[in-house]
């Protein structure tokens, strides 16, 4: 059974903290994605990666960075968390030109 | 990628077919139509995709009009577990990155 896993389902952090969200896929996919989902705004793409050590900005990259040191792992980093980064974060992976598989999501609350 | 237009919400009786429409009038020749759904508190789930021919799999059928300006996702026998937000997305088939742009989707409520 194919799988995308995310390190936490729920996370609470304080303003100014550095936050790491980890995503791992076991399908040997080239592409990995980070989205955030907010009520009324739908899913918005933050960053994606189409190969190890490669990254591309999505639609809303400000305040985030990413790391892809290994093919199976894609990390989203909030250097200094702010309250407006409270959201549901979703990771996905896909092989070239094929459908994306999503993880269960991490609900992050920044106090 | 082309924009899509979907109704905000729909209801369907349990056991009946659910027909979810999507307009994509600006679709170009190499863009595929994808459908995903998102059940509450879960990540989106791929359902089906097509280019110009109708497609069917174990989950659903996808009917694409001849001019490709619209499509319909059909869940043949809806169950309560099919209650979800359904997203219609068009994507450039020549893109290697598989990037998707999600709209607001249609909230399908299956009622007993």
CSV table of C-alpha atoms in Angstrom, one decimal:
chain,number,residue,atom,x,y,z
A,1,UNK,CA,0.0,0.0,0.0
A,2,UNK,CA,1.5,3.3,-1.1
A,3,UNK,CA,2.1,5.8,1.6
A,4,UNK,CA,2.9,9.4,2.4
A,5,UNK,CA,3.5,10.0,6.0
A,6,UNK,CA,3.8,13.3,8.0
A,7,UNK,CA,5.6,13.6,11.2
A,8,UNK,CA,2.7,14.9,13.3
A,9,UNK,CA,-1.1,15.2,13.0
A,10,UNK,CA,-1.3,18.0,15.5
A,11,UNK,CA,1.4,20.5,16.5
A,12,UNK,CA,1.3,23.6,18.8
A,13,UNK,CA,4.2,26.1,18.7
A,14,UNK,CA,4.9,29.6,19.9
A,15,UNK,CA,5.4,32.7,17.9
A,16,UNK,CA,9.1,33.0,16.9
A,17,UNK,CA,9.9,29.3,17.2
A,18,UNK,CA,11.5,27.4,14.4
A,19,UNK,CA,9.2,24.6,13.1
A,20,UNK,CA,10.1,21.6,11.1
A,21,UNK,CA,7.4,19.6,9.3
A,22,UNK,CA,8.6,16.3,7.9
A,23,UNK,CA,7.1,14.3,5.0
A,24,UNK,CA,8.2,10.8,3.9
A,25,UNK,CA,7.0,8.8,0.9
A,26,UNK,CA,7.8,5.2,0.1
A,27,UNK,CA,6.9,5.2,-3.6
A,28,UNK,CA,10.3,6.4,-5.0
A,29,UNK,CA,8.5,9.4,-6.4
A,30,UNK,CA,10.5,12.2,-8.0
A,31,UNK,CA,8.1,15.0,-7.1
A,32,UNK,CA,7.1,16.2,-3.7
A,33,UNK,CA,4.9,19.1,-2.7
A,34,UNK,CA,3.9,21.1,0.3
A,35,UNK,CA,0.5,22.8,0.5
A,36,UNK,CA,-1.4,24.7,3.2
A,37,UNK,CA,-5.2,24.6,3.5
A,38,UNK,CA,-7.3,27.3,5.0
A,39,UNK,CA,-11.0,27.8,5.2
A,40,UNK,CA,-12.3,29.7,2.2
A,41,UNK,CA,-8.9,29.7,0.5
A,42,UNK,CA,-8.6,26.0,-0.5
A,43,UNK,CA,-5.3,24.3,-1.0
A,44,UNK,CA,-2.4,26.6,-1.9
A,45,UNK,CA,1.0,25.4,-3.0
A,46,UNK,CA,4.0,26.6,-0.9
A,47,UNK,CA,6.9,24.8,-2.4
A,48,UNK,CA,7.6,21.8,-4.5
A,49,UNK,CA,10.6,19.7,-5.5
A,50,UNK,CA,11.2,17.6,-8.6
A,51,UNK,CA,14.4,16.0,-7.6
A,52,UNK,CA,16.8,15.7,-4.7
A,53,UNK,CA,18.3,19.1,-3.7
A,54,UNK,CA,16.0,20.8,-6.2
A,55,UNK,CA,13.2,23.1,-5.1
A,56,UNK,CA,10.7,25.5,-6.7
A,57,UNK,CA,8.6,28.2,-5.2
A,58,UNK,CA,4.9,27.7,-5.3
A,59,UNK,CA,2.2,30.4,-4.9
A,60,UNK,CA,2.9,31.4,-1.3
A,61,UNK,CA,6.5,30.7,-0.4
A,62,UNK,CA,7.0,33.7,1.9
A,63,UNK,CA,7.9,32.7,5.4
A,64,UNK,CA,8.8,29.2,4.5
A,65,UNK,CA,11.8,27.2,3.3
A,66,UNK,CA,12.2,23.6,2.3
A,67,UNK,CA,14.9,20.9,2.3
A,68,UNK,CA,15.2,17.8,0.1
A,69,UNK,CA,18.4,15.9,1.0
A,70,UNK,CA,17.0,12.5,0.2
A,71,UNK,CA,14.5,11.4,-2.4
A,72,UNK,CA,12.0,10.1,0.0
A,73,UNK,CA,12.0,13.0,2.4
A,74,UNK,CA,10.8,16.6,2.0
A,75,UNK,CA,10.9,19.0,4.9
A,76,UNK,CA,9.0,22.3,5.3
A,77,UNK,CA,10.7,24.8,7.6
A,78,UNK,CA,9.1,27.8,9.3
A,79,UNK,CA,12.2,29.8,10.4
A,80,UNK,CA,10.2,32.0,12.8
A,81,UNK,CA,6.6,30.9,13.2
A,82,UNK,CA,3.9,33.5,13.2
A,83,UNK,CA,0.2,33.3,14.1
A,84,UNK,CA,-0.8,33.7,10.4
A,85,UNK,CA,0.9,30.4,9.7
A,86,UNK,CA,-1.6,28.5,11.8
A,87,UNK,CA,-3.1,26.2,9.2
A,88,UNK,CA,-3.4,22.6,7.9
A,89,UNK,CA,-0.3,21.6,6.1
A,90,UNK,CA,-0.5,18.8,3.5
A,91,UNK,CA,2.4,17.0,1.8
A,92,UNK,CA,2.1,15.1,-1.5
A,93,UNK,CA,4.2,13.1,-3.9
A,94,UNK,CA,3.9,12.0,-7.5
A,95,UNK,CA,5.9,10.4,-10.2
A,96,UNK,CA,6.4,12.4,-13.4
A,97,UNK,CA,3.1,13.4,-14.9
A,98,UNK,CA,1.1,11.2,-12.7
A,99,UNK,CA,-1.4,11.6,-9.9
A,100,UNK,CA,-0.4,13.0,-6.5
A,101,UNK,CA,-0.7,11.0,-3.3
A,102,UNK,CA,-1.3,13.1,-0.2
A,103,UNK,CA,-0.4,12.6,3.4
A,104,UNK,CA,-2.9,12.9,6.3
A,105,UNK,CA,-1.9,16.5,7.0
A,106,UNK,CA,-0.5,18.3,10.0
A,107,UNK,CA,-2.7,20.8,11.8
A,108,UNK,CA,-0.3,23.5,13.1
A,109,UNK,CA,-1.4,26.1,15.7
A,110,UNK,CA,1.0,29.0,16.4
A,111,UNK,CA,0.2,30.8,19.6
B,1,UNK,CA,-3.3,25.7,-16.2
B,2,UNK,CA,-7.0,26.3,-17.2
B,3,UNK,CA,-9.4,27.5,-14.5
B,4,UNK,CA,-12.4,25.3,-13.6
B,5,UNK,CA,-15.8,26.2,-12.4
B,6,UNK,CA,-17.8,23.8,-10.1
B,7,UNK,CA,-21.0,24.2,-8.1
B,8,UNK,CA,-20.3,25.0,-4.5
B,9,UNK,CA,-22.5,22.2,-3.1
B,10,UNK,CA,-24.7,19.3,-4.1
B,11,UNK,CA,-26.9,16.7,-2.3
B,12,UNK,CA,-27.4,13.1,-3.3
B,13,UNK,CA,-29.5,10.3,-1.9
B,14,UNK,CA,-27.7,7.3,-0.7
B,15,UNK,CA,-27.6,4.5,-3.3
B,16,UNK,CA,-28.3,6.9,-6.2
B,17,UNK,CA,-25.8,8.2,-8.8
B,18,UNK,CA,-24.0,11.4,-7.9
B,19,UNK,CA,-23.2,13.5,-11.0
B,20,UNK,CA,-20.7,16.3,-10.3
B,21,UNK,CA,-20.2,18.8,-13.2
B,22,UNK,CA,-17.2,20.9,-14.0
B,23,UNK,CA,-16.7,23.6,-16.6
B,24,UNK,CA,-13.2,24.1,-18.1
B,25,UNK,CA,-14.0,26.2,-21.2
B,26,UNK,CA,-10.4,27.4,-21.6
B,27,UNK,CA,-8.8,24.0,-21.5
B,28,UNK,CA,-6.0,23.5,-24.1
B,29,UNK,CA,-5.2,20.4,-26.1
B,30,UNK,CA,-2.6,18.9,-23.9
B,31,UNK,CA,-4.4,19.5,-20.6
B,32,UNK,CA,-5.8,16.6,-18.7
B,33,UNK,CA,-8.9,16.7,-16.4
B,34,UNK,CA,-8.2,15.3,-12.9
B,35,UNK,CA,-10.6,14.7,-10.1
B,36,UNK,CA,-9.7,14.5,-6.4
B,37,UNK,CA,-11.8,14.4,-3.3
B,38,UNK,CA,-11.1,15.3,0.3
B,39,UNK,CA,-13.0,13.7,3.1
B,40,UNK,CA,-13.1,15.8,6.3
B,41,UNK,CA,-9.8,16.0,8.2
B,42,UNK,CA,-8.0,13.9,5.6
B,43,UNK,CA,-5.6,14.6,2.8
B,44,UNK,CA,-7.0,14.8,-0.8
B,45,UNK,CA,-7.4,11.5,-2.6
B,46,UNK,CA,-7.0,10.9,-6.3
B,47,UNK,CA,-10.1,9.6,-8.1
B,48,UNK,CA,-9.7,9.6,-11.8
B,49,UNK,CA,-8.3,11.5,-14.8
B,50,UNK,CA,-8.8,11.8,-18.6
B,51,UNK,CA,-7.8,13.6,-21.7
B,52,UNK,CA,-10.7,13.3,-24.1
B,53,UNK,CA,-12.1,9.8,-23.9
B,54,UNK,CA,-14.5,8.7,-21.1
B,55,UNK,CA,-12.8,6.8,-18.3
B,56,UNK,CA,-14.0,4.4,-15.7
B,57,UNK,CA,-12.3,2.8,-12.7
B,58,UNK,CA,-13.4,1.1,-9.5
B,59,UNK,CA,-14.3,4.5,-7.9
B,60,UNK,CA,-16.0,6.5,-10.6
B,61,UNK,CA,-16.6,7.3,-14.2
B,62,UNK,CA,-15.4,10.5,-16.0
B,63,UNK,CA,-17.4,11.8,-18.9
B,64,UNK,CA,-15.7,14.5,-21.0
B,65,UNK,CA,-17.7,16.4,-23.6
B,66,UNK,CA,-16.5,16.2,-27.2
B,67,UNK,CA,-15.3,19.8,-27.2
B,68,UNK,CA,-13.6,19.1,-23.8
B,69,UNK,CA,-15.1,22.3,-22.3
B,70,UNK,CA,-16.8,20.4,-19.5
B,71,UNK,CA,-16.8,17.1,-17.8
B,72,UNK,CA,-18.9,15.1,-15.3
B,73,UNK,CA,-17.7,12.9,-12.5
B,74,UNK,CA,-20.2,10.1,-11.8
B,75,UNK,CA,-20.2,8.1,-8.6
B,76,UNK,CA,-22.6,5.3,-9.6
B,77,UNK,CA,-24.0,4.3,-6.2
B,78,UNK,CA,-23.2,7.0,-3.7
B,79,UNK,CA,-22.7,6.0,-0.1
B,80,UNK,CA,-22.5,8.1,3.1
B,81,UNK,CA,-18.7,7.6,3.0
B,82,UNK,CA,-18.7,9.5,-0.4
B,83,UNK,CA,-19.6,12.7,1.5
B,84,UNK,CA,-16.6,15.0,0.7
B,85,UNK,CA,-15.3,18.0,-1.2
B,86,UNK,CA,-14.7,17.1,-4.8
B,87,UNK,CA,-12.1,19.0,-6.8
B,88,UNK,CA,-11.9,19.2,-10.6
B,89,UNK,CA,-8.5,20.2,-11.8
B,90,UNK,CA,-7.0,20.6,-15.3
B,91,UNK,CA,-3.3,20.1,-15.7
B,92,UNK,CA,-0.8,20.4,-18.5
B,93,UNK,CA,0.1,16.8,-19.5
B,94,UNK,CA,3.5,17.8,-20.7
B,95,UNK,CA,4.6,19.2,-17.3
B,96,UNK,CA,7.1,16.9,-15.5
B,97,UNK,CA,6.4,18.3,-12.1
B,98,UNK,CA,2.8,17.3,-11.7
B,99,UNK,CA,1.9,20.6,-10.2
B,100,UNK,CA,-1.9,20.9,-9.4
B,101,UNK,CA,-3.9,24.1,-8.8
B,102,UNK,CA,-6.9,23.4,-6.5
B,103,UNK,CA,-10.1,25.5,-6.7
B,104,UNK,CA,-12.8,25.6,-4.1
B,105,UNK,CA,-14.4,22.3,-5.2
B,106,UNK,CA,-18.0,21.0,-4.8
B,107,UNK,CA,-19.1,19.8,-1.3
B,108,UNK,CA,-21.1,16.6,-1.9
B,109,UNK,CA,-23.5,15.6,0.9
B,110,UNK,CA,-24.8,12.1,0.6
B,111,UNK,CA,-28.0,11.7,2.6
B,112,UNK,CA,-29.6,8.6,4.0
